[in-house]
Amino acid sequence: MVQRGVFATAPGKCILFGEHAVVYGAPAVAVAIEQRMTLTLTPSTAWTVNGMALHAAKHPHIVSLMDRWGGVDGLKPMDVVVGGALPPASGLGSSAALSAAFLRSLERMTDRSVSEDEAGRWAHLAEADAQHGRASPMDTSTSLLGGLVVLSNRKEEDLIHRYDRSLDTSEGTVTWSIHSLSAELGGVHLVIGNTGVHAPTARQVQQLAERFAQHPEQRQAIGAIEAITRRGLAALKAGDAEAVGHAMTENHIVLRSLGVSSEALERLIDAASPTSLGVKLTGAGGGGCMMALTRDPEATAEAIEAAGGTAMITTLGNHGAEASWLDA
Ligand code: MEV
């Protein structure tokens, strides 16, 4: 019998509000973007990833998920080929999308379905392992669920509750309620500007933790971001794109004050600002990507490119990870 392969895709994400603060339990809002990770899984004689032998240090997310699945011994070896339109270490959630696509393809390949809650937990723990124990379930939930995702420190009555997550960190146990939000922002797009500077999330999260340890008064910024996120969320629910953009820019100002922006990010943000409703970095910062909410995506993309960035245009909210059989 010919053994068939599986093809999976999973979206990257942009964080509208709340990155970094969400690691400490504050609320955050993210959207699944059009740009996706692709992954094919085909039966083989040994486990490989893009032609190289599977290695725990090089492929921590895949190895972590295989362990939770029941270990390598319970799975037939496969070739994993990863591709798509998500640059790594750029704030677009490429590692979370890898986890989401791998999980969905394993489900299809082994004919075993994993509950939403379990998939969310496994993908989050893979991310937390890779980020030295400090990671929110924001990126993984957005890639798995798609659409618009809200993390909160409480169950939000007017949102669709999906599951809860908690994580023991060196600062104590952090808990999040994960929700989906259906919101319509007519006539606007996000334009993502990639600085091309790699900035690993684990390093950025660690640096902020050290900053908070040295300057505990700066933790007040978490409360400021929470207030902005709640205002931004209300604006999203009301379909008020101007107010959403305003809150994004405010959120960026607080992030900048925490030292997580960079010269390259500021250059692209300044370039995008005149044609946008709101601009901010997205993800861990230090490099990676910024994003602009705009009614004129072509003009904003041109401005970003003229300032040396690589622009990508996306709608807000796309479908979550999915897998299907490849033709034999
Ligand atoms: C990374 O996309 C966002 C951070 O908030 C880290 C996390 O949520 O795990 C910086």
PDB file of N, CA, C and O in Angstrom, residues 170-229:
ATOM      1  N   SER A 170       9.030  31.510  37.420  1.00  0.00           N
ATOM      2  CA  SER A 170       9.835  31.894  38.596  1.00  0.00           C
ATOM      3  C   SER A 170       9.156  33.034  39.359  1.00  0.00           C
ATOM      4  O   SER A 170       9.497  33.300  40.508  1.00  0.00           O
ATOM      5  N   GLU A 171       8.191  33.722  38.735  1.00  0.00           N
ATOM      6  CA  GLU A 171       7.459  34.801  39.442  1.00  0.00           C
ATOM      7  C   GLU A 171       6.145  34.292  40.035  1.00  0.00           C
ATOM      8  O   GLU A 171       5.332  35.085  40.505  1.00  0.00           O
ATOM      9  N   GLY A 172       5.888  32.991  39.971  1.00  0.00           N
ATOM     10  CA  GLY A 172       4.641  32.437  40.493  1.00  0.00           C
ATOM     11  C   GLY A 172       3.809  31.834  39.365  1.00  0.00           C
ATOM     12  O   GLY A 172       4.232  31.807  38.217  1.00  0.00           O
ATOM     13  N   THR A 173       2.601  31.350  39.729  1.00  0.00           N
ATOM     14  CA  THR A 173       1.742  30.729  38.714  1.00  0.00           C
ATOM     15  C   THR A 173       0.963  31.809  37.975  1.00  0.00           C
ATOM     16  O   THR A 173       0.353  32.679  38.614  1.00  0.00           O
ATOM     17  N   VAL A 174       1.000  31.773  36.658  1.00  0.00           N
ATOM     18  CA  VAL A 174       0.255  32.745  35.843  1.00  0.00           C
ATOM     19  C   VAL A 174      -0.891  31.984  35.169  1.00  0.00           C
ATOM     20  O   VAL A 174      -0.705  30.860  34.699  1.00  0.00           O
ATOM     21  N   THR A 175      -2.093  32.593  35.162  1.00  0.00           N
ATOM     22  CA  THR A 175      -3.234  31.927  34.514  1.00  0.00           C
ATOM     23  C   THR A 175      -3.842  32.841  33.457  1.00  0.00           C
ATOM     24  O   THR A 175      -3.821  34.065  33.586  1.00  0.00           O
ATOM     25  N   TRP A 176      -4.361  32.222  32.413  1.00  0.00           N
ATOM     26  CA  TRP A 176      -4.988  32.969  31.320  1.00  0.00           C
ATOM     27  C   TRP A 176      -6.284  32.256  30.913  1.00  0.00           C
ATOM     28  O   TRP A 176      -6.317  31.019  30.852  1.00  0.00           O
ATOM     29  N   SER A 177      -7.307  33.032  30.583  1.00  0.00           N
ATOM     30  CA  SER A 177      -8.497  32.491  29.918  1.00  0.00           C
ATOM     31  C   SER A 177      -8.396  32.884  28.453  1.00  0.00           C
ATOM     32  O   SER A 177      -8.203  34.066  28.137  1.00  0.00           O
ATOM     33  N   ILE A 178      -8.549  31.900  27.594  1.00  0.00           N
ATOM     34  CA  ILE A 178      -8.386  32.153  26.151  1.00  0.00           C
ATOM     35  C   ILE A 178      -9.779  32.217  25.505  1.00  0.00           C
ATOM     36  O   ILE A 178     -10.614  31.333  25.714  1.00  0.00           O
ATOM     37  N   HIS A 179      -9.995  33.282  24.731  1.00  0.00           N
ATOM     38  CA  HIS A 179     -11.304  33.508  24.102  1.00  0.00           C
ATOM     39  C   HIS A 179     -11.141  33.800  22.622  1.00  0.00           C
ATOM     40  O   HIS A 179     -10.099  34.271  22.177  1.00  0.00           O
ATOM     41  N   SER A 180     -12.233  33.597  21.870  1.00  0.00           N
ATOM     42  CA  SER A 180     -12.311  34.097  20.495  1.00  0.00           C
ATOM     43  C   SER A 180     -13.225  35.308  20.487  1.00  0.00           C
ATOM     44  O   SER A 180     -14.186  35.392  21.266  1.00  0.00           O
ATOM     45  N   LEU A 181     -12.903  36.231  19.591  1.00  0.00           N
ATOM     46  CA  LEU A 181     -13.705  37.458  19.460  1.00  0.00           C
ATOM     47  C   LEU A 181     -14.128  37.558  18.008  1.00  0.00           C
ATOM     48  O   LEU A 181     -13.293  37.435  17.112  1.00  0.00           O
ATOM     49  N   SER A 182     -15.433  37.756  17.756  1.00  0.00           N
ATOM     50  CA  SER A 182     -15.776  38.036  16.355  1.00  0.00           C
ATOM     51  C   SER A 182     -16.045  39.525  16.251  1.00  0.00           C
ATOM     52  O   SER A 182     -16.928  40.058  16.922  1.00  0.00           O
ATOM     53  N   ALA A 183     -15.214  40.177  15.464  1.00  0.00           N
ATOM     54  CA  ALA A 183     -15.325  41.639  15.317  1.00  0.00           C
ATOM     55  C   ALA A 183     -15.094  41.991  13.865  1.00  0.00           C
ATOM     56  O   ALA A 183     -14.344  41.311  13.169  1.00  0.00           O
ATOM     57  N   GLU A 184     -15.741  43.017  13.402  1.00  0.00           N
ATOM     58  CA  GLU A 184     -15.583  43.470  12.016  1.00  0.00           C
ATOM     59  C   GLU A 184     -15.000  44.863  12.028  1.00  0.00           C
ATOM     60  O   GLU A 184     -15.556  45.776  12.640  1.00  0.00           O
ATOM     61  N   LEU A 185     -13.850  45.030  11.377  1.00  0.00           N
ATOM     62  CA  LEU A 185     -13.298  46.377  11.190  1.00  0.00           C
ATOM     63  C   LEU A 185     -13.305  46.621   9.690  1.00  0.00           C
ATOM     64  O   LEU A 185     -12.406  46.159   8.982  1.00  0.00           O
ATOM     65  N   GLY A 186     -14.328  47.280   9.198  1.00  0.00           N
ATOM     66  CA  GLY A 186     -14.491  47.435   7.747  1.00  0.00           C
ATOM     67  C   GLY A 186     -13.410  48.308   7.122  1.00  0.00           C
ATOM     68  O   GLY A 186     -12.995  49.311   7.698  1.00  0.00           O
ATOM     69  N   GLY A 187     -12.905  47.901   5.934  1.00  0.00           N
ATOM     70  CA  GLY A 187     -12.040  48.754   5.119  1.00  0.00           C
ATOM     71  C   GLY A 187     -10.640  48.973   5.637  1.00  0.00           C
ATOM     72  O   GLY A 187      -9.943  49.852   5.141  1.00  0.00           O
ATOM     73  N   VAL A 188     -10.206  48.200   6.616  1.00  0.00           N
ATOM     74  CA  VAL A 188      -8.823  48.389   7.093  1.00  0.00           C
ATOM     75  C   VAL A 188      -7.996  47.118   6.891  1.00  0.00           C
ATOM     76  O   VAL A 188      -8.541  46.015   6.832  1.00  0.00           O
ATOM     77  N   HIS A 189      -6.710  47.315   6.756  1.00  0.00           N
ATOM     78  CA  HIS A 189      -5.761  46.207   6.655  1.00  0.00           C
ATOM     79  C   HIS A 189      -4.647  46.435   7.672  1.00  0.00           C
ATOM     80  O   HIS A 189      -4.462  47.558   8.160  1.00  0.00           O
ATOM     81  N   LEU A 190      -3.901  45.374   7.925  1.00  0.00           N
ATOM     82  CA  LEU A 190      -2.639  45.532   8.647  1.00  0.00           C
ATOM     83  C   LEU A 190      -1.525  45.469   7.618  1.00  0.00           C
ATOM     84  O   LEU A 190      -1.565  44.620   6.714  1.00  0.00           O
ATOM     85  N   VAL A 191      -0.568  46.361   7.731  1.00  0.00           N
ATOM     86  CA  VAL A 191       0.652  46.229   6.938  1.00  0.00           C
ATOM     87  C   VAL A 191       1.777  45.934   7.925  1.00  0.00           C
ATOM     88  O   VAL A 191       2.003  46.682   8.888  1.00  0.00           O
ATOM     89  N   ILE A 192       2.445  44.814   7.682  1.00  0.00           N
ATOM     90  CA  ILE A 192       3.551  44.381   8.549  1.00  0.00           C
ATOM     91  C   ILE A 192       4.849  44.849   7.904  1.00  0.00           C
ATOM     92  O   ILE A 192       5.017  44.712   6.689  1.00  0.00           O
ATOM     93  N   GLY A 193       5.730  45.409   8.696  1.00  0.00           N
ATOM     94  CA  GLY A 193       7.039  45.819   8.178  1.00  0.00           C
ATOM     95  C   GLY A 193       8.130  45.050   8.889  1.00  0.00           C
ATOM     96  O   GLY A 193       8.285  45.170  10.111  1.00  0.00           O
ATOM     97  N   ASN A 194       8.873  44.246   8.139  1.00  0.00           N
ATOM     98  CA  ASN A 194       9.934  43.438   8.744  1.00  0.00           C
ATOM     99  C   ASN A 194      11.263  44.181   8.655  1.00  0.00           C
ATOM    100  O   ASN A 194      11.698  44.558   7.570  1.00  0.00           O
ATOM    101  N   THR A 195      11.911  44.396   9.804  1.00  0.00           N
ATOM    102  CA  THR A 195      13.207  45.072   9.819  1.00  0.00           C
ATOM    103  C   THR A 195      14.318  44.166   9.273  1.00  0.00           C
ATOM    104  O   THR A 195      15.403  44.645   8.933  1.00  0.00           O
ATOM    105  N   GLY A 196      14.063  42.852   9.264  1.00  0.00           N
ATOM    106  CA  GLY A 196      15.105  41.904   8.840  1.00  0.00           C
ATOM    107  C   GLY A 196      16.092  41.595   9.953  1.00  0.00           C
ATOM    108  O   GLY A 196      17.009  40.804   9.769  1.00  0.00           O
ATOM    109  N   VAL A 197      15.889  42.214  11.117  1.00  0.00           N
ATOM    110  CA  VAL A 197      16.795  41.971  12.257  1.00  0.00           C
ATOM    111  C   VAL A 197      16.200  40.854  13.110  1.00  0.00           C
ATOM    112  O   VAL A 197      15.067  40.974  13.594  1.00  0.00           O
ATOM    113  N   HIS A 198      16.934  39.759  13.268  1.00  0.00           N
ATOM    114  CA  HIS A 198      16.437  38.643  14.083  1.00  0.00           C
ATOM    115  C   HIS A 198      16.502  38.993  15.558  1.00  0.00           C
ATOM    116  O   HIS A 198      17.509  39.501  16.031  1.00  0.00           O
ATOM    117  N   ALA A 199      15.418  38.736  16.264  1.00  0.00           N
ATOM    118  CA  ALA A 199      15.387  39.031  17.700  1.00  0.00           C
ATOM    119  C   ALA A 199      14.640  37.895  18.394  1.00  0.00           C
ATOM    120  O   ALA A 199      13.419  37.902  18.459  1.00  0.00           O
ATOM    121  N   PRO A 200      15.381  36.910  18.902  1.00  0.00           N
ATOM    122  CA  PRO A 200      14.704  35.755  19.514  1.00  0.00           C
ATOM    123  C   PRO A 200      13.828  36.172  20.703  1.00  0.00           C
ATOM    124  O   PRO A 200      14.254  36.953  21.562  1.00  0.00           O
ATOM    125  N   THR A 201      12.606  35.644  20.737  1.00  0.00           N
ATOM    126  CA  THR A 201      11.646  35.997  21.794  1.00  0.00           C
ATOM    127  C   THR A 201      12.210  35.688  23.175  1.00  0.00           C
ATOM    128  O   THR A 201      12.060  36.491  24.105  1.00  0.00           O
ATOM    129  N   ALA A 202      12.860  34.524  23.314  1.00  0.00           N
ATOM    130  CA  ALA A 202      13.358  34.125  24.642  1.00  0.00           C
ATOM    131  C   ALA A 202      14.292  35.202  25.200  1.00  0.00           C
ATOM    132  O   ALA A 202      14.207  35.565  26.379  1.00  0.00           O
ATOM    133  N   ARG A 203      15.168  35.742  24.341  1.00  0.00           N
ATOM    134  CA  ARG A 203      16.127  36.761  24.798  1.00  0.00           C
ATOM    135  C   ARG A 203      15.395  38.039  25.205  1.00  0.00           C
ATOM    136  O   ARG A 203      15.678  38.643  26.244  1.00  0.00           O
ATOM    137  N   GLN A 204      14.426  38.452  24.407  1.00  0.00           N
ATOM    138  CA  GLN A 204      13.686  39.681  24.694  1.00  0.00           C
ATOM    139  C   GLN A 204      12.905  39.566  26.008  1.00  0.00           C
ATOM    140  O   GLN A 204      12.876  40.498  26.817  1.00  0.00           O
ATOM    141  N   VAL A 205      12.268  38.411  26.190  1.00  0.00           N
ATOM    142  CA  VAL A 205      11.459  38.191  27.405  1.00  0.00           C
ATOM    143  C   VAL A 205      12.371  38.165  28.636  1.00  0.00           C
ATOM    144  O   VAL A 205      12.056  38.748  29.679  1.00  0.00           O
ATOM    145  N   GLN A 206      13.513  37.534  28.483  1.00  0.00           N
ATOM    146  CA  GLN A 206      14.490  37.454  29.577  1.00  0.00           C
ATOM    147  C   GLN A 206      15.011  38.850  29.953  1.00  0.00           C
ATOM    148  O   GLN A 206      15.108  39.206  31.131  1.00  0.00           O
ATOM    149  N   GLN A 207      15.317  39.659  28.929  1.00  0.00           N
ATOM    150  CA  GLN A 207      15.854  41.013  29.200  1.00  0.00           C
ATOM    151  C   GLN A 207      14.840  41.853  29.959  1.00  0.00           C
ATOM    152  O   GLN A 207      15.186  42.621  30.852  1.00  0.00           O
ATOM    153  N   LEU A 208      13.559  41.707  29.593  1.00  0.00           N
ATOM    154  CA  LEU A 208      12.538  42.493  30.296  1.00  0.00           C
ATOM    155  C   LEU A 208      12.389  42.008  31.745  1.00  0.00           C
ATOM    156  O   LEU A 208      12.239  42.823  32.663  1.00  0.00           O
ATOM    157  N   ALA A 209      12.477  40.697  31.948  1.00  0.00           N
ATOM    158  CA  ALA A 209      12.397  40.152  33.314  1.00  0.00           C
ATOM    159  C   ALA A 209      13.539  40.716  34.161  1.00  0.00           C
ATOM    160  O   ALA A 209      13.346  41.088  35.329  1.00  0.00           O
ATOM    161  N   GLU A 210      14.735  40.811  33.568  1.00  0.00           N
ATOM    162  CA  GLU A 210      15.889  41.364  34.306  1.00  0.00           C
ATOM    163  C   GLU A 210      15.659  42.844  34.611  1.00  0.00           C
ATOM    164  O   GLU A 210      15.982  43.332  35.698  1.00  0.00           O
ATOM    165  N   ARG A 211      15.088  43.569  33.657  1.00  0.00           N
ATOM    166  CA  ARG A 211      14.798  44.996  33.852  1.00  0.00           C
ATOM    167  C   ARG A 211      13.810  45.180  35.023  1.00  0.00           C
ATOM    168  O   ARG A 211      13.990  46.049  35.873  1.00  0.00           O
ATOM    169  N   PHE A 212      12.771  44.342  35.045  1.00  0.00           N
ATOM    170  CA  PHE A 212      11.785  44.438  36.134  1.00  0.00           C
ATOM    171  C   PHE A 212      12.421  44.086  37.487  1.00  0.00           C
ATOM    172  O   PHE A 212      12.073  44.666  38.511  1.00  0.00           O
ATOM    173  N   ALA A 213      13.357  43.117  37.460  1.00  0.00           N
ATOM    174  CA  ALA A 213      14.021  42.730  38.719  1.00  0.00           C
ATOM    175  C   ALA A 213      14.876  43.885  39.239  1.00  0.00           C
ATOM    176  O   ALA A 213      14.924  44.153  40.445  1.00  0.00           O
ATOM    177  N   GLN A 214      15.525  44.619  38.317  1.00  0.00           N
ATOM    178  CA  GLN A 214      16.406  45.737  38.726  1.00  0.00           C
ATOM    179  C   GLN A 214      15.610  46.996  39.055  1.00  0.00           C
ATOM    180  O   GLN A 214      16.019  47.797  39.898  1.00  0.00           O
ATOM    181  N   HIS A 215      14.501  47.201  38.356  1.00  0.00           N
ATOM    182  CA  HIS A 215      13.679  48.410  38.533  1.00  0.00           C
ATOM    183  C   HIS A 215      12.222  48.008  38.760  1.00  0.00           C
ATOM    184  O   HIS A 215      11.399  48.130  37.843  1.00  0.00           O
ATOM    185  N   PRO A 216      11.897  47.515  39.965  1.00  0.00           N
ATOM    186  CA  PRO A 216      10.536  46.995  40.184  1.00  0.00           C
ATOM    187  C   PRO A 216       9.447  48.032  39.892  1.00  0.00           C
ATOM    188  O   PRO A 216       8.343  47.658  39.494  1.00  0.00           O
ATOM    189  N   GLU A 217       9.776  49.336  40.031  1.00  0.00           N
ATOM    190  CA  GLU A 217       8.750  50.358  39.774  1.00  0.00           C
ATOM    191  C   GLU A 217       8.302  50.343  38.301  1.00  0.00           C
ATOM    192  O   GLU A 217       7.180  50.759  37.987  1.00  0.00           O
ATOM    193  N   GLN A 218       9.150  49.813  37.414  1.00  0.00           N
ATOM    194  CA  GLN A 218       8.776  49.783  35.993  1.00  0.00           C
ATOM    195  C   GLN A 218       7.698  48.746  35.685  1.00  0.00           C
ATOM    196  O   GLN A 218       7.122  48.740  34.598  1.00  0.00           O
ATOM    197  N   ARG A 219       7.423  47.880  36.660  1.00  0.00           N
ATOM    198  CA  ARG A 219       6.329  46.911  36.463  1.00  0.00           C
ATOM    199  C   ARG A 219       4.977  47.604  36.340  1.00  0.00           C
ATOM    200  O   ARG A 219       4.004  47.009  35.897  1.00  0.00           O
ATOM    201  N   GLN A 220       4.924  48.879  36.743  1.00  0.00           N
ATOM    202  CA  GLN A 220       3.683  49.652  36.568  1.00  0.00           C
ATOM    203  C   GLN A 220       3.240  49.671  35.111  1.00  0.00           C
ATOM    204  O   GLN A 220       2.056  49.836  34.801  1.00  0.00           O
ATOM    205  N   ALA A 221       4.202  49.518  34.204  1.00  0.00           N
ATOM    206  CA  ALA A 221       3.881  49.527  32.770  1.00  0.00           C
ATOM    207  C   ALA A 221       2.898  48.405  32.413  1.00  0.00           C
ATOM    208  O   ALA A 221       2.109  48.538  31.472  1.00  0.00           O
ATOM    209  N   ILE A 222       2.947  47.306  33.187  1.00  0.00           N
ATOM    210  CA  ILE A 222       2.028  46.192  32.899  1.00  0.00           C
ATOM    211  C   ILE A 222       0.585  46.663  33.082  1.00  0.00           C
ATOM    212  O   ILE A 222      -0.298  46.372  32.270  1.00  0.00           O
ATOM    213  N   GLY A 223       0.360  47.438  34.157  1.00  0.00           N
ATOM    214  CA  GLY A 223      -0.990  47.991  34.401  1.00  0.00           C
ATOM    215  C   GLY A 223      -1.388  48.979  33.311  1.00  0.00           C
ATOM    216  O   GLY A 223      -2.551  49.012  32.877  1.00  0.00           O
ATOM    217  N   ALA A 224      -0.417  49.781  32.856  1.00  0.00           N
ATOM    218  CA  ALA A 224      -0.720  50.757  31.794  1.00  0.00           C
ATOM    219  C   ALA A 224      -1.107  50.021  30.515  1.00  0.00           C
ATOM    220  O   ALA A 224      -2.082  50.389  29.839  1.00  0.00           O
ATOM    221  N   ILE A 225      -0.368  48.956  30.197  1.00  0.00           N
ATOM    222  CA  ILE A 225      -0.691  48.178  28.980  1.00  0.00           C
ATOM    223  C   ILE A 225      -2.062  47.510  29.138  1.00  0.00           C
ATOM    224  O   ILE A 225      -2.863  47.469  28.201  1.00  0.00           O
ATOM    225  N   GLU A 226      -2.344  47.030  30.343  1.00  0.00           N
ATOM    226  CA  GLU A 226      -3.663  46.399  30.567  1.00  0.00           C
ATOM    227  C   GLU A 226      -4.791  47.399  30.275  1.00  0.00           C
ATOM    228  O   GLU A 226      -5.776  47.073  29.605  1.00  0.00           O
ATOM    229  N   ALA A 227      -4.637  48.633  30.765  1.00  0.00           N
ATOM    230  CA  ALA A 227      -5.686  49.650  30.549  1.00  0.00           C
ATOM    231  C   ALA A 227      -5.848  49.946  29.051  1.00  0.00           C
ATOM    232  O   ALA A 227      -6.973  50.054  28.542  1.00  0.00           O
ATOM    233  N   ILE A 228      -4.720  50.039  28.338  1.00  0.00           N
ATOM    234  CA  ILE A 228      -4.782  50.309  26.886  1.00  0.00           C
ATOM    235  C   ILE A 228      -5.433  49.130  26.160  1.00  0.00           C
ATOM    236  O   ILE A 228      -6.270  49.310  25.260  1.00  0.00           O
ATOM    237  N   THR A 229      -5.060  47.915  26.560  1.00  0.00           N
ATOM    238  CA  THR A 229      -5.622  46.718  25.917  1.00  0.00           C
ATOM    239  C   THR A 229      -7.135  46.683  26.097  1.00  0.00           C
ATOM    240  O   THR A 229      -7.884  46.387  25.164  1.00  0.00           O
TER     241      THR A 229
END
